[in-house]
Coordinates of C-alpha atoms in Angstrom, one line a residue:
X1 CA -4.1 -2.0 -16.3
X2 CA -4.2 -2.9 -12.8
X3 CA -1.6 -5.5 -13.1
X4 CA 0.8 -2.9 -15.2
X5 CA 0.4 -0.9 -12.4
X6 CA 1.6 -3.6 -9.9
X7 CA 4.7 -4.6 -12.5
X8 CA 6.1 -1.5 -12.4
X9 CA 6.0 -1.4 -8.9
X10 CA 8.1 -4.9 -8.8
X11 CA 10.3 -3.4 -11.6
X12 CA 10.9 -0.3 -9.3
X13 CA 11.1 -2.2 -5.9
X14 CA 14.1 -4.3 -7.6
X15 CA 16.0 -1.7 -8.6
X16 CA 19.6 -0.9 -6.9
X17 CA 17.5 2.7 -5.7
X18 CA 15.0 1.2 -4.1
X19 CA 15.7 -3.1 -3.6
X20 CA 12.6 -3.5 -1.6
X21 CA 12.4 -6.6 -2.8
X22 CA 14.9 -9.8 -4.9
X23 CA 12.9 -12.0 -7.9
X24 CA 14.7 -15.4 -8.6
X25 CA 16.3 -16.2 -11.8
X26 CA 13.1 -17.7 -12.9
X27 CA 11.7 -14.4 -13.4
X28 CA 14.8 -12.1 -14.0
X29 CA 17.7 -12.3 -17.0
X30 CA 21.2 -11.1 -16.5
X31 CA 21.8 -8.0 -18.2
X32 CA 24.5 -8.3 -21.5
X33 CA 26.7 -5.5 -19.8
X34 CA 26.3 -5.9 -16.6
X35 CA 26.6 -9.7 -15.1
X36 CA 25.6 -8.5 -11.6
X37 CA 22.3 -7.0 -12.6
X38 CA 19.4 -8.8 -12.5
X39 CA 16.6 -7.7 -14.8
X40 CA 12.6 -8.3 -13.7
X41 CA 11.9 -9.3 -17.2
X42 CA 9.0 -10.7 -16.3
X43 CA 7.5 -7.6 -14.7
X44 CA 8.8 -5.9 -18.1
X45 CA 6.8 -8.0 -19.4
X46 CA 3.5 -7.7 -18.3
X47 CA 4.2 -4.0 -17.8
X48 CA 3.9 -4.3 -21.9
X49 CA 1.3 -6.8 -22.4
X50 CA -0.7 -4.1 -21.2
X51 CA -0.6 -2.3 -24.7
X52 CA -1.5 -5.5 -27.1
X53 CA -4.8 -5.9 -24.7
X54 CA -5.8 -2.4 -24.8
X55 CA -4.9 -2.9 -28.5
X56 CA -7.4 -5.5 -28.5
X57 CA -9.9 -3.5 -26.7
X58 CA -9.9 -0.5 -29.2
X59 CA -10.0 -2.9 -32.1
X60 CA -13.2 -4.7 -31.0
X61 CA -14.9 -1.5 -29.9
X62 CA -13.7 0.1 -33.5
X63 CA -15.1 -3.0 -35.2
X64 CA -18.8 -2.8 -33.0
X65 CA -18.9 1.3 -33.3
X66 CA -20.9 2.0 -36.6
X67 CA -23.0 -1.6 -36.1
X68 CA -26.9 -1.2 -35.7
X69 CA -28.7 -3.1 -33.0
X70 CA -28.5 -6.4 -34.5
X71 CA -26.1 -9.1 -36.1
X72 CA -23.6 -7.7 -39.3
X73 CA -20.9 -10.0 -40.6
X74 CA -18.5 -7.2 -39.4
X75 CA -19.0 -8.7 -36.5
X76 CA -17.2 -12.1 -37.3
X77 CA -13.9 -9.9 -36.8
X78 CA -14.7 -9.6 -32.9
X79 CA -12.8 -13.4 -32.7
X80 CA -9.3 -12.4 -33.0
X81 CA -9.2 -9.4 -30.3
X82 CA -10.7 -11.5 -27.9
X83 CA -9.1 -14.5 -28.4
X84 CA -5.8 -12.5 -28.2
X85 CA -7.0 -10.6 -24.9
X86 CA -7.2 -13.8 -23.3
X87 CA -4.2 -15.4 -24.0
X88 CA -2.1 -12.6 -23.1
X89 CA -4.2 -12.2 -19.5
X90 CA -4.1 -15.8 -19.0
X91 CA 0.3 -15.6 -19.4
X92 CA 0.4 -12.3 -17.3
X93 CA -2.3 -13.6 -14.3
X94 CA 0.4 -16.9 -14.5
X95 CA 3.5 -14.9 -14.6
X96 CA 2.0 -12.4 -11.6
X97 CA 1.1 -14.9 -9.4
X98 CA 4.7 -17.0 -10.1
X99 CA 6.3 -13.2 -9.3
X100 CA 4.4 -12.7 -6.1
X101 CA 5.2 -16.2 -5.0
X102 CA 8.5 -15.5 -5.7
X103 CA 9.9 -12.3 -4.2
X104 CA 11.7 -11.9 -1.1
X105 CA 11.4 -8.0 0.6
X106 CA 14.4 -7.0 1.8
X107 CA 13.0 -5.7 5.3
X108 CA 15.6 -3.8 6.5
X109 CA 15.6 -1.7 3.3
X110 CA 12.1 -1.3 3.5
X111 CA 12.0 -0.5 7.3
X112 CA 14.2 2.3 6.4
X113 CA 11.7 3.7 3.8
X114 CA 9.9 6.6 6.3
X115 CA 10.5 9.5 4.7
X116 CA 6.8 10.2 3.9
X117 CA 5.9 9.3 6.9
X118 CA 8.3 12.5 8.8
X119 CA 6.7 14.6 6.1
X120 CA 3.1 13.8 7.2
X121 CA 4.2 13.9 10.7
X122 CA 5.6 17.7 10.6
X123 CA 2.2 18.5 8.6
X124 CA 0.4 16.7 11.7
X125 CA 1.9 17.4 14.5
X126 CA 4.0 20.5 14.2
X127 CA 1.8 22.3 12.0
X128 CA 4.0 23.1 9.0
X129 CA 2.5 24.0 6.0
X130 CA 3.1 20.8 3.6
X131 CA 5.9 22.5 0.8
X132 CA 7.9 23.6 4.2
X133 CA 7.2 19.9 5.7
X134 CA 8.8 18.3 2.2
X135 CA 11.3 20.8 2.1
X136 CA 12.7 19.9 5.9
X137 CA 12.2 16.3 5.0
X138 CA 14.2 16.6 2.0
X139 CA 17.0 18.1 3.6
X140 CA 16.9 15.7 6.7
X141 CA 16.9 12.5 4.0
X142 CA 20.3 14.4 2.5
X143 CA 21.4 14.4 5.9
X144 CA 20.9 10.7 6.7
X145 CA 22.0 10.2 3.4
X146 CA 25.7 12.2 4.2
X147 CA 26.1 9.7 7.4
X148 CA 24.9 6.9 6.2
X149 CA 22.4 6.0 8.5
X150 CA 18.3 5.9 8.5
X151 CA 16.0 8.5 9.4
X152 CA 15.1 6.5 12.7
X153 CA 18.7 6.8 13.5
X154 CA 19.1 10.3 13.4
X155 CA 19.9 12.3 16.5
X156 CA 17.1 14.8 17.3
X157 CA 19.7 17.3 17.3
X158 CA 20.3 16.7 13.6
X159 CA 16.5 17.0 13.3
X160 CA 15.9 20.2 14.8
X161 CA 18.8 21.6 13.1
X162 CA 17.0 21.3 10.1
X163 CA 13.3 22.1 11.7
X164 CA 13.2 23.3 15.4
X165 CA 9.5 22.1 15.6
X166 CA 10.5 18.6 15.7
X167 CA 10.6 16.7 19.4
X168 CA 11.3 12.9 19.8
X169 CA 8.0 11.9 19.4
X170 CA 8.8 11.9 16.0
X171 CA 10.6 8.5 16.4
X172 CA 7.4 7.2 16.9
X173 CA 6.2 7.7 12.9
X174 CA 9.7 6.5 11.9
X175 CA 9.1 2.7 12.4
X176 CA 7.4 1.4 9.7
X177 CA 5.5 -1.1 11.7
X178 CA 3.9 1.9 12.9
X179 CA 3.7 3.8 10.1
X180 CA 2.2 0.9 8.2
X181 CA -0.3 0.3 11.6
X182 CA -1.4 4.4 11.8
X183 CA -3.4 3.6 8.4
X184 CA -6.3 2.2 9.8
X185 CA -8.6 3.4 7.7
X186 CA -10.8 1.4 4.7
X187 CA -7.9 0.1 2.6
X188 CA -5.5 1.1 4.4
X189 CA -2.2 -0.9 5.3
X190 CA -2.9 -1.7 9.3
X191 CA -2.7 -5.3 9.6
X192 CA -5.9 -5.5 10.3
X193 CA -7.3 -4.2 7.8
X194 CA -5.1 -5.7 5.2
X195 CA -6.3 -9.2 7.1
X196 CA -9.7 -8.1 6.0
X197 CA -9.0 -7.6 2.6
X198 CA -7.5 -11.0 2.0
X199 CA -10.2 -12.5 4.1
X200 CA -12.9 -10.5 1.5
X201 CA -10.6 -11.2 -1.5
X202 CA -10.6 -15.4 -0.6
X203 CA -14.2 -15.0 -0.7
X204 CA -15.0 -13.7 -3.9
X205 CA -12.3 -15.4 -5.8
X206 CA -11.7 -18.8 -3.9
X207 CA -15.9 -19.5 -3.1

């Protein structure tokens, strides 16, 4: 489940919307209409594995349901599930790992990403209730949008046409090396912190 979740985050972060981030050809396909496009197949992939192991899950627990509290030859039928299971987690741990290796972020793109951030920040700071905060953010992101430039970009003017409450202390939630260093709290994505969970997840796994 876990590593569905993270595929379709590589299959959205490589679409033309977002582009976050490029996956070589070893783990993309050309699309059959398209020659520029560049399909994460390989995220598809384990995106759907997901069903045949959860397939496998319901199967055994079917099979060991109505079983008493000892051996029945029903049980000889556990085999196949499990066997299956961990095939198909051994192919999409293999083909995660080669996809993480892999990817390149495009930064700029993902520098640019700070809407949520403006939204949190009018909650914050200027006190709007949170529906007004996404509205005015919406309409700010149309705005940036129209002139082709990113929020951090945006004259305050432009800003405070939309929401008068803003003042340029809002630049300072705009950067996402900020943004990403304000989170500093237990799992959250301050550098220190994700330091720490690397550090914690090389221990468990690594020894």
């Amino acid at each position: 489940m876990h590593l569905s979740r993270f595929a379709e985050e590589i299959v959205i972060w490589c679409s033309n919307e977002f582009g976050f981030i490029a996956l070589s050809d070893a783990f993309t396909t050309g699309s059959s209409i398209m020659p520029q496009k560049r399909n994460p197949d390989a995220a598809e992939l384990v995106r759907a594995k997901t069903g045949r192991l959860n397939g496998s899950l319901v199967a055994l627990l079917t099979v060991m349901k109505g079983l008493p509290l000892a051996y029945g030859k029903d049980m000889q039928e556990d085999k196949l599930p499990v066997f299956e299971a961990v095939d198909a987690l051994e192919l999409c741990l293999a083909a995660t790992t080669g996809m993480v290796r892999d990817m390149r972020p495009d930064r700029k793109r993902l520098r640019a990403a700070t809407a949520t951030d403006l939204a949190d920040w009018l909650v914050r700071v200027a006190g709007l209730p949170f529906r007004d905060a996404h509205h005015a953010t919406g309409q700010i992101v149309k705005r940036a949008e129209r002139v082709g430039r990113p929020l951090a970009e945006l004259p305050l003017a432009e800003l405070q046409a939309v929401e008068p409450a803003i003042t340029g202390d809002v630049y300072g939630v705009l950067d996402a090396g900020r943004s990403a260093a304000s989170r500093s709290s237990f799992g959250g994505t301050a550098p220190e912190r994700v330091r720490a969970a690397v550090h914690e997840a090389r221990k468990r796994f690594l020894g």
